[in-house]
Tab-separated table of C-alpha atoms in Angstrom:
chain	number	residue	atom	x	y	z
E	11	MET	CA	20.117	-31.887	13.243
E	12	THR	CA	20.834	-35.165	11.512
E	13	ASN	CA	19.529	-36.001	8.084
E	14	GLU	CA	18.290	-39.349	9.428
E	15	ALA	CA	15.922	-37.544	11.822
E	16	ILE	CA	14.394	-35.484	9.028
E	17	ASP	CA	14.122	-38.545	6.762
E	18	ARG	CA	12.327	-40.424	9.557
E	19	LEU	CA	9.970	-37.471	10.012
E	20	GLU	CA	9.175	-37.567	6.293
E	21	VAL	CA	8.162	-41.246	6.542
E	22	GLN	CA	6.165	-40.611	9.716
E	23	LEU	CA	4.277	-37.697	8.133
E	24	GLY	CA	3.619	-39.820	5.052
E	25	ARG	CA	1.890	-42.448	7.201
E	26	LEU	CA	-0.147	-39.790	8.987
E	27	LEU	CA	-1.320	-38.269	5.695
E	28	LEU	CA	-2.190	-41.691	4.293
E	29	GLY	CA	-4.184	-42.551	7.429
E	30	GLY	CA	-5.983	-39.200	7.289
E	31	VAL	CA	-6.948	-39.376	3.637
E	32	LEU	CA	-8.048	-43.027	3.890
E	33	SER	CA	-10.252	-42.408	6.965
E	34	ALA	CA	-11.767	-39.332	5.340
E	35	ALA	CA	-12.426	-41.216	2.102
E	36	SER	CA	-14.083	-44.132	3.975
E	37	LEU	CA	-16.405	-41.768	5.871
E	38	LEU	CA	-17.237	-39.929	2.631
E	39	VAL	CA	-17.961	-43.146	0.671
E	40	VAL	CA	-20.341	-44.515	3.308
E	41	GLY	CA	-21.947	-41.112	3.862
E	42	LEU	CA	-22.426	-40.484	0.149
E	43	VAL	CA	-23.902	-43.932	-0.547
E	44	MET	CA	-26.333	-43.546	2.373
E	45	ARG	CA	-27.234	-40.023	1.219
E	46	VAL	CA	-27.911	-41.155	-2.349
E	47	LEU	CA	-29.967	-44.182	-1.211
E	48	ASN	CA	-31.715	-41.956	1.344
E	49	VAL	CA	-30.887	-44.297	4.249
E	50	ALA	CA	-30.842	-42.582	7.673
E	51	PRO	CA	-30.387	-39.069	6.190
E	52	ALA	CA	-29.300	-37.459	9.459
E	53	PHE	CA	-26.551	-40.039	10.012
E	54	ALA	CA	-25.470	-39.788	6.365
E	55	TRP	CA	-25.145	-36.002	6.833
E	56	PHE	CA	-23.077	-36.575	9.971
E	57	LEU	CA	-20.736	-39.008	8.169
E	58	LEU	CA	-20.252	-36.624	5.234
E	59	ASN	CA	-19.371	-33.736	7.521
E	60	ALA	CA	-17.150	-35.945	9.685
E	61	GLY	CA	-15.292	-37.025	6.530
E	62	LEU	CA	-14.757	-33.413	5.441
E	63	ILE	CA	-13.582	-32.416	8.920
E	64	VAL	CA	-11.101	-35.335	9.066
E	65	LEU	CA	-9.877	-34.246	5.620
E	66	MET	CA	-9.337	-30.657	6.834
E	67	ALA	CA	-7.780	-31.771	10.119
E	68	THR	CA	-5.135	-34.000	8.497
E	69	PRO	CA	-2.769	-31.217	7.306
E	70	ILE	CA	-3.193	-29.445	10.677
E	71	LEU	CA	-2.154	-32.680	12.432
E	72	ARG	CA	0.804	-32.906	10.068
E	73	VAL	CA	1.956	-29.458	11.223
E	74	LEU	CA	1.431	-30.425	14.895
E	75	VAL	CA	3.492	-33.624	14.537
E	76	SER	CA	6.239	-31.602	12.789
E	77	LEU	CA	6.202	-29.158	15.700
E	78	VAL	CA	6.693	-31.947	18.253
E	79	GLU	CA	9.521	-33.426	16.180
E	80	TYR	CA	11.318	-30.079	15.733
E	81	VAL	CA	11.109	-29.547	19.502
E	82	ARG	CA	12.633	-32.994	20.042
E	83	MET	CA	15.383	-32.189	17.512
E	84	ARG	CA	15.937	-28.833	19.336
E	85	ASP	CA	15.716	-27.096	15.983
E	86	TRP	CA	14.393	-23.829	17.391
E	87	LEU	CA	14.303	-21.936	14.090
E	88	PHE	CA	11.901	-24.534	12.720
E	89	VAL	CA	9.933	-24.685	15.960
E	90	LEU	CA	9.232	-20.979	15.390
E	91	THR	CA	8.498	-21.511	11.706
E	92	THR	CA	6.038	-24.301	12.499
E	93	LEU	CA	4.383	-22.221	15.245
E	94	ALA	CA	3.852	-19.399	12.737
E	95	VAL	CA	2.091	-21.756	10.298
E	96	LEU	CA	0.026	-23.199	13.139
E	97	GLY	CA	-0.922	-19.653	14.185
E	98	VAL	CA	-2.331	-18.878	10.717
E	99	LEU	CA	-4.285	-22.168	10.641
E	100	CYS	CA	-5.733	-21.526	14.114
E	101	THR	CA	-6.803	-18.024	13.043
E	102	SER	CA	-8.646	-19.509	10.074
E	103	VAL	CA	-10.406	-22.133	12.213
E	104	MET	CA	-11.313	-19.518	14.860
E	105	ILE	CA	-12.845	-17.143	12.288
E	106	ALA	CA	-14.757	-20.078	10.792
E	107	LEU	CA	-16.128	-21.141	14.194
E	108	GLN	CA	-17.151	-17.568	14.931
E	109	GLN	CA	-18.971	-17.252	11.603
E	110	ARG	CA	-20.779	-20.507	12.252
E	111	THR	CA	-22.254	-19.333	15.537
E	112	HIS	CA	-23.569	-16.101	13.946
Q	30	MET	CA	-29.675	-33.151	-4.562
Q	31	SER	CA	-30.149	-35.495	-7.510
Q	32	LEU	CA	-28.268	-38.714	-8.144
Q	33	ALA	CA	-27.371	-37.418	-11.602
Q	34	LEU	CA	-25.626	-34.357	-10.160
Q	35	VAL	CA	-23.650	-36.468	-7.674
Q	36	ALA	CA	-22.633	-38.848	-10.482
Q	37	ALA	CA	-21.635	-35.923	-12.717
Q	38	VAL	CA	-19.438	-34.489	-9.958
Q	39	ILE	CA	-17.767	-37.884	-9.409
Q	40	VAL	CA	-16.987	-38.083	-13.132
Q	41	ALA	CA	-15.778	-34.463	-13.223
Q	42	GLY	CA	-13.560	-35.157	-10.213
Q	43	SER	CA	-12.076	-38.285	-11.779
Q	44	ILE	CA	-11.271	-36.540	-15.047
Q	45	ALA	CA	-9.794	-33.522	-13.254
Q	46	GLY	CA	-7.797	-35.752	-10.903
Q	47	CYS	CA	-6.494	-37.841	-13.788
Q	48	LEU	CA	-5.479	-34.794	-15.868
Q	49	GLY	CA	-4.011	-33.120	-12.805
Q	50	SER	CA	-1.728	-35.960	-11.839
Q	51	LEU	CA	-0.850	-36.681	-15.485
Q	52	LEU	CA	0.389	-33.125	-15.831
Q	53	GLY	CA	1.962	-32.929	-12.392
Q	54	ILE	CA	-0.454	-30.314	-11.061
Q	55	GLY	CA	-3.513	-30.581	-8.855
Q	56	GLY	CA	-6.816	-31.127	-10.603
Q	57	GLY	CA	-8.283	-27.858	-9.293
Q	58	VAL	CA	-7.581	-25.818	-12.388
Q	59	PHE	CA	-9.739	-28.288	-14.338
Q	60	LEU	CA	-12.291	-29.073	-11.631
Q	61	VAL	CA	-13.332	-25.458	-10.997
Q	62	PRO	CA	-14.320	-24.838	-14.655
Q	63	PHE	CA	-15.998	-28.285	-14.813
Q	64	LEU	CA	-18.178	-27.546	-11.786
Q	65	ASN	CA	-18.689	-23.883	-12.567
Q	66	VAL	CA	-19.165	-23.838	-16.346
Q	67	GLY	CA	-20.042	-27.478	-16.970
Q	68	LEU	CA	-22.469	-28.128	-14.127
Q	69	GLY	CA	-23.537	-24.537	-13.539
Q	70	LEU	CA	-22.588	-24.363	-9.870
Q	71	ASP	CA	-21.793	-20.943	-8.408
Q	72	PHE	CA	-18.104	-20.031	-8.706
Q	73	LYS	CA	-17.687	-19.856	-4.929
Q	74	ILE	CA	-19.236	-23.304	-4.439
Q	75	ALA	CA	-17.053	-24.726	-7.240
Q	76	MET	CA	-14.000	-23.109	-5.681
Q	77	ALA	CA	-14.764	-24.334	-2.150
Q	78	ILE	CA	-15.403	-27.918	-3.311
Q	79	SER	CA	-12.213	-27.816	-5.349
Q	80	LEU	CA	-10.231	-26.720	-2.278
Q	81	MET	CA	-11.436	-29.857	-0.485
Q	82	THR	CA	-10.097	-31.987	-3.343
Q	83	VAL	CA	-6.808	-30.058	-3.153
Q	84	ILE	CA	-6.394	-31.246	0.458
Q	85	ALA	CA	-7.157	-34.841	-0.550
Q	86	THR	CA	-4.692	-34.679	-3.462
Q	87	SER	CA	-2.018	-33.167	-1.237
Q	88	SER	CA	-2.364	-35.845	1.459
Q	89	ALA	CA	-2.530	-38.713	-1.040
Q	90	VAL	CA	0.370	-37.528	-3.215
Q	91	SER	CA	2.596	-36.705	-0.223
Q	92	ALA	CA	1.850	-40.073	1.386
Q	93	GLY	CA	3.054	-41.631	-1.877
Q	94	THR	CA	6.280	-39.628	-2.220
Q	95	ALA	CA	7.224	-39.613	1.499
Q	96	GLY	CA	10.356	-41.628	2.234
Q	97	ARG	CA	12.104	-40.807	-1.032
Q	98	GLN	CA	13.653	-37.593	0.341
Q	99	LEU	CA	11.974	-35.612	-2.409
Q	100	ILE	CA	9.880	-33.546	-0.007
Q	101	ASN	CA	11.941	-30.701	1.453
Q	102	LEU	CA	10.192	-30.458	4.835
Q	103	ARG	CA	12.113	-27.450	6.146
Q	104	LEU	CA	11.842	-25.378	2.987
Q	105	GLY	CA	8.164	-26.378	2.753
Q	106	MET	CA	7.370	-25.258	6.300
Q	107	LEU	CA	9.135	-21.937	5.786
Q	108	LEU	CA	7.228	-21.276	2.558
Q	109	GLU	CA	3.973	-22.362	4.207
Q	110	ILE	CA	4.135	-19.269	6.446
Q	111	ALA	CA	3.718	-17.198	3.284
Q	112	SER	CA	1.291	-19.487	1.467
Q	113	THR	CA	-1.089	-19.908	4.430
Q	114	ALA	CA	-1.006	-16.162	5.152
Q	115	GLY	CA	-1.955	-15.551	1.508
Q	116	GLY	CA	-4.645	-18.243	1.663
Q	117	LEU	CA	-6.208	-16.810	4.806
Q	118	LEU	CA	-6.271	-13.243	3.446
Q	119	ALA	CA	-7.781	-14.415	0.159
Q	120	GLY	CA	-10.308	-16.579	2.014
Q	121	ILE	CA	-11.485	-13.517	3.930
Q	122	THR	CA	-11.476	-11.215	0.870
Q	123	VAL	CA	-13.129	-13.566	-1.639
Q	124	GLU	CA	-16.521	-13.020	0.007
Q	125	ARG	CA	-16.451	-9.419	-1.246
Q	126	LEU	CA	-15.489	-10.201	-4.861
Q	127	THR	CA	-18.113	-10.447	-7.612
Q	128	SER	CA	-18.148	-13.524	-9.830
Q	129	GLY	CA	-17.121	-11.305	-12.750
Q	130	ALA	CA	-13.994	-10.257	-10.881
Q	131	LEU	CA	-13.284	-13.865	-9.909
Q	132	SER	CA	-13.705	-14.998	-13.536
Q	133	LEU	CA	-11.262	-12.340	-14.700
Q	134	LEU	CA	-8.761	-13.361	-12.027
Q	135	PHE	CA	-9.174	-17.027	-12.990
Q	136	ALA	CA	-8.594	-16.168	-16.670
Q	137	LEU	CA	-5.452	-14.166	-15.873
Q	138	VAL	CA	-4.013	-16.825	-13.573
Q	139	THR	CA	-4.564	-19.708	-16.000
Q	140	ALA	CA	-3.027	-17.665	-18.853
Q	141	ALA	CA	-0.015	-16.785	-16.686
Q	142	ILE	CA	0.454	-20.430	-15.732
Q	143	ALA	CA	0.343	-21.496	-19.380
Q	144	VAL	CA	2.914	-18.869	-20.388
Q	145	ILE	CA	5.288	-19.844	-17.578
Q	146	MET	CA	5.004	-23.509	-18.531
Q	147	VAL	CA	5.727	-22.969	-22.235
Q	148	SER	CA	8.715	-20.702	-21.545
Q	149	ARG	CA	10.411	-23.207	-19.217
Q	150	LEU	CA	10.066	-26.585	-20.855
Q	151	GLU	CA	13.534	-27.963	-20.152
Q	152	ARG	CA	15.107	-26.612	-17.008
Q	153	ARG	CA	17.316	-28.482	-14.587
Q	154	ASN	CA	19.118	-27.460	-11.399
Q	155	VAL	CA	21.528	-30.067	-10.204
Q	156	LEU	CA	24.777	-29.811	-8.228
Q	157	ASP	CA	27.416	-32.486	-7.708
Q	158	ALA	CA	26.478	-34.894	-4.924
Q	159	SER	CA	29.451	-33.824	-2.794
Q	160	GLU	CA	28.549	-30.123	-2.553
Q	161	ASN	CA	27.361	-28.499	0.651
Q	162	VAL	CA	23.631	-27.865	0.268
Q	163	GLY	CA	23.197	-25.416	3.191
Q	164	ALA	CA	20.443	-25.406	5.813
Q	165	LEU	CA	17.550	-25.474	3.355
Q	166	GLY	CA	18.983	-27.525	0.528
Q	167	GLY	CA	18.431	-31.204	0.004
Q	168	ARG	CA	19.572	-34.326	-1.764
Q	169	PHE	CA	17.728	-37.278	-3.175
Q	170	TYR	CA	18.228	-40.233	-5.474
Q	171	ASP	CA	17.034	-39.316	-8.941
Q	172	GLU	CA	15.528	-42.322	-10.702
Q	173	GLU	CA	15.640	-40.617	-14.101
Q	174	SER	CA	19.401	-40.074	-14.158
Q	175	GLY	CA	20.198	-42.903	-11.743
Q	176	ARG	CA	22.364	-40.866	-9.394
Q	177	GLU	CA	22.195	-38.828	-6.212
Q	178	VAL	CA	21.203	-35.233	-6.803
Q	179	SER	CA	21.810	-32.346	-4.416
Q	180	TYR	CA	20.707	-28.746	-4.569
Q	181	ARG	CA	20.983	-25.510	-2.645
Q	182	VAL	CA	18.086	-23.108	-2.222
Q	183	LYS	CA	18.715	-19.685	-3.749
Q	184	ARG	CA	16.708	-16.446	-3.589
Q	185	LEU	CA	14.571	-17.443	-0.590
Q	186	PRO	CA	12.675	-14.105	-0.500
Q	187	LEU	CA	11.537	-14.750	-4.071
Q	188	ALA	CA	10.377	-18.247	-3.096
Q	189	MET	CA	8.464	-16.748	-0.146
Q	190	PHE	CA	6.864	-14.142	-2.405
Q	191	ALA	CA	5.838	-16.782	-4.949
Q	192	SER	CA	4.318	-18.837	-2.124
Q	193	LEU	CA	2.371	-15.826	-0.879
Q	194	ILE	CA	0.962	-15.250	-4.372
Q	195	ALA	CA	0.241	-18.973	-4.872
Q	196	GLY	CA	-1.477	-19.138	-1.476
Q	197	SER	CA	-3.655	-16.104	-2.242
Q	198	VAL	CA	-4.616	-17.512	-5.625
Q	199	SER	CA	-5.409	-20.843	-3.975
Q	200	GLY	CA	-7.676	-19.222	-1.385
Q	201	ALA	CA	-9.454	-17.068	-3.969
Q	202	LEU	CA	-9.789	-19.495	-6.879
Q	203	GLY	CA	-9.821	-22.959	-5.302
Q	204	ILE	CA	-6.801	-24.297	-7.139
Q	205	GLY	CA	-3.741	-25.755	-5.417
Q	206	GLY	CA	-1.421	-23.025	-6.636
Q	207	GLY	CA	1.427	-25.465	-7.137
Q	208	ILE	CA	1.632	-24.592	-10.816
Q	209	LEU	CA	2.455	-21.020	-9.801
Q	210	LYS	CA	5.244	-21.713	-7.337
Q	211	VAL	CA	6.847	-24.863	-8.762
Q	212	PRO	CA	8.199	-23.052	-11.878
Q	213	VAL	CA	9.584	-20.264	-9.642
Q	214	LEU	CA	11.231	-22.724	-7.238
Q	215	ASN	CA	12.602	-24.648	-10.176
Q	216	ALA	CA	13.716	-21.828	-12.459
Q	217	TRP	CA	15.007	-19.204	-10.023
Q	218	CYS	CA	15.464	-20.819	-6.611
Q	219	GLY	CA	17.603	-23.796	-7.538
Q	220	VAL	CA	15.191	-26.553	-6.544
Q	221	PRO	CA	15.116	-29.505	-8.983
Q	222	MET	CA	11.751	-30.103	-10.642
Q	223	ARG	CA	10.857	-33.293	-8.783
Q	224	ALA	CA	11.803	-31.924	-5.357
Q	225	ALA	CA	9.932	-28.679	-6.093
Q	226	ALA	CA	6.833	-30.624	-7.156
Q	227	ALA	CA	6.918	-32.955	-4.118
Q	228	THR	CA	7.435	-30.065	-1.679
Q	229	SER	CA	4.679	-28.069	-3.328
Q	230	ALA	CA	2.297	-31.052	-3.209
Q	231	LEU	CA	2.771	-31.181	0.559
Q	232	MET	CA	2.305	-27.411	0.894
Q	233	ILE	CA	-0.983	-27.102	-1.014
Q	234	GLY	CA	-2.901	-29.129	1.609
Q	235	VAL	CA	-1.995	-26.878	4.509
Q	236	THR	CA	-2.488	-23.839	2.282
Q	237	ALA	CA	-6.027	-24.966	1.420
Q	238	VAL	CA	-6.742	-25.479	5.135
Q	239	SER	CA	-5.865	-21.812	5.736
Q	240	SER	CA	-8.989	-20.766	3.817
Q	241	VAL	CA	-11.345	-23.743	3.422
Q	242	PRO	CA	-12.720	-23.658	7.005
Q	243	LEU	CA	-14.081	-20.188	6.164
Q	244	GLN	CA	-15.845	-21.502	3.050
Q	245	TYR	CA	-17.120	-24.487	5.015
Q	246	ALA	CA	-18.561	-22.190	7.711
Q	247	ARG	CA	-20.157	-20.009	5.005
Q	248	GLY	CA	-21.918	-23.089	3.622
Q	249	TYR	CA	-20.130	-23.149	0.234
Q	250	VAL	CA	-18.834	-26.685	0.765
Q	251	THR	CA	-21.959	-28.689	-0.121
Q	252	PRO	CA	-21.138	-31.969	1.696
Q	253	PRO	CA	-22.498	-34.564	-0.804
Q	254	LEU	CA	-20.963	-32.762	-3.787
Q	255	ALA	CA	-17.669	-32.210	-1.969
Q	256	ALA	CA	-17.611	-35.926	-1.054
Q	257	ALA	CA	-18.315	-36.862	-4.684
Q	258	ALA	CA	-15.566	-34.559	-5.959
Q	259	VAL	CA	-13.002	-35.733	-3.394
Q	260	LEU	CA	-13.663	-39.415	-4.126
Q	261	GLY	CA	-13.581	-38.778	-7.881
Q	262	VAL	CA	-10.289	-36.905	-7.681
Q	263	LEU	CA	-8.686	-39.589	-5.493
Q	264	VAL	CA	-9.623	-42.326	-7.962
Q	265	GLY	CA	-8.768	-40.217	-11.023
Q	266	SER	CA	-5.347	-39.187	-9.769
Q	267	ARG	CA	-4.375	-42.852	-9.256
Q	268	GLY	CA	-5.178	-43.396	-12.916
Q	269	GLY	CA	-3.214	-40.325	-13.944
Q	270	PHE	CA	-0.105	-41.491	-12.100
Q	271	TRP	CA	-0.263	-44.780	-13.916
Q	272	PHE	CA	-0.341	-43.047	-17.325
Q	273	GLY	CA	2.098	-40.379	-16.158
Q	274	GLY	CA	4.882	-42.880	-15.509
Q	275	ARG	CA	4.688	-43.823	-19.150
Q	276	ALA	CA	4.694	-40.435	-20.839
Q	277	ARG	CA	7.164	-37.661	-21.670
Q	278	VAL	CA	7.178	-34.573	-19.434
Q	279	LYS	CA	7.854	-32.112	-22.251
Q	280	TRP	CA	4.782	-33.103	-24.242
Q	281	LEU	CA	2.664	-33.143	-21.105
Q	282	LYS	CA	3.696	-29.575	-20.336
Q	283	LEU	CA	2.823	-28.461	-23.864
Q	284	LEU	CA	-0.521	-30.219	-23.633
Q	285	MET	CA	-1.176	-28.592	-20.277
Q	286	ALA	CA	-0.361	-25.167	-21.667
Q	287	CYS	CA	-2.888	-25.646	-24.498
Q	288	VAL	CA	-5.614	-26.761	-22.093
Q	289	LEU	CA	-4.909	-23.811	-19.818
Q	290	PHE	CA	-5.092	-21.317	-22.699
Q	291	ALA	CA	-8.493	-22.757	-23.577
Q	292	VAL	CA	-9.717	-22.476	-19.969
Q	293	SER	CA	-8.343	-18.946	-19.787
Q	294	SER	CA	-10.177	-17.793	-22.928
Q	295	LEU	CA	-13.386	-19.299	-21.599
Q	296	TYR	CA	-13.109	-17.261	-18.407
Q	297	PHE	CA	-12.164	-14.058	-20.235
Q	298	ILE	CA	-15.391	-14.429	-22.189
Q	299	ARG	CA	-17.360	-15.029	-18.998
Q	300	ALA	CA	-15.745	-12.045	-17.287
Q	301	LEU	CA	-16.684	-9.770	-20.199
Q	302	ARG	CA	-20.315	-10.877	-20.267
């Protein structure tokens, strides 16, 4: 694998993380202001939760993008490594979803 | 939910974020005591909210450092296997721990962090630029010394173990855990301080995501307060970076150690009550 490919991935992931944190922050600002001013409480609640979910989803997306890139680089050791991390994250999300329905 | 509480959490988040980025650690170790002791929130709520801010800090800091080759993506991903496994296990277990036990753990961890910091104030791991860095090593341009720096990763099992511990502590106590693994990566695994810090900053986000969905599902992440804390930390850490560029690392580490000893004593007292 070339160093250029990994450097490009670093830049790409940086943009993804920036996009994720900015979208989450925007949702949270609007949601929080609406919540405090008591404007459309149900929608404010939705925005706040959407913001938190975008925040939590961003690192998961980062791992997914890395996975795609390692497959493209044919770096199988790191494809496996990334799959292992993804497996742990999926387990966490699954347990959380299960708890929520109970 | 009162306006005053939301405002207090925003302020707490800003201060924690500012201190955290000033000292090169996440703000969690300050935010948890602020929310828990200062505002009287339950430890588990304080911890869950803090984990949300850890994700925000991780994304924001990594977005800022990306492109400077400081983040070691491959080493980070490998260590994330251990740190997320630790985070998930702790996230499952924490439900069964009493707040006394959590306070004791928090006191021990903050004391350990302070001791590690004081004992390793000036450590550097730098090879000549021409050396072969191996599959996991890296090189980057160091602005401080003005030359290219390369390094090779040593004692990988130790780095994995430290990440497992840091991940567990993160999932149980709501802190990033970077302050636990960065000194290990730096002192024993050959990773220069700035590369270790940048790689760790990327790792703490994914590590937090290995446990925070559980806390979210359990209802510990109060959305308005979590939003307030996240926004506060994001604003505060910008401020901290600005100061940080103008201060000396050695004195910051000493200052951090003092603050951590104070936090630790506070939690020992709470654990004994």
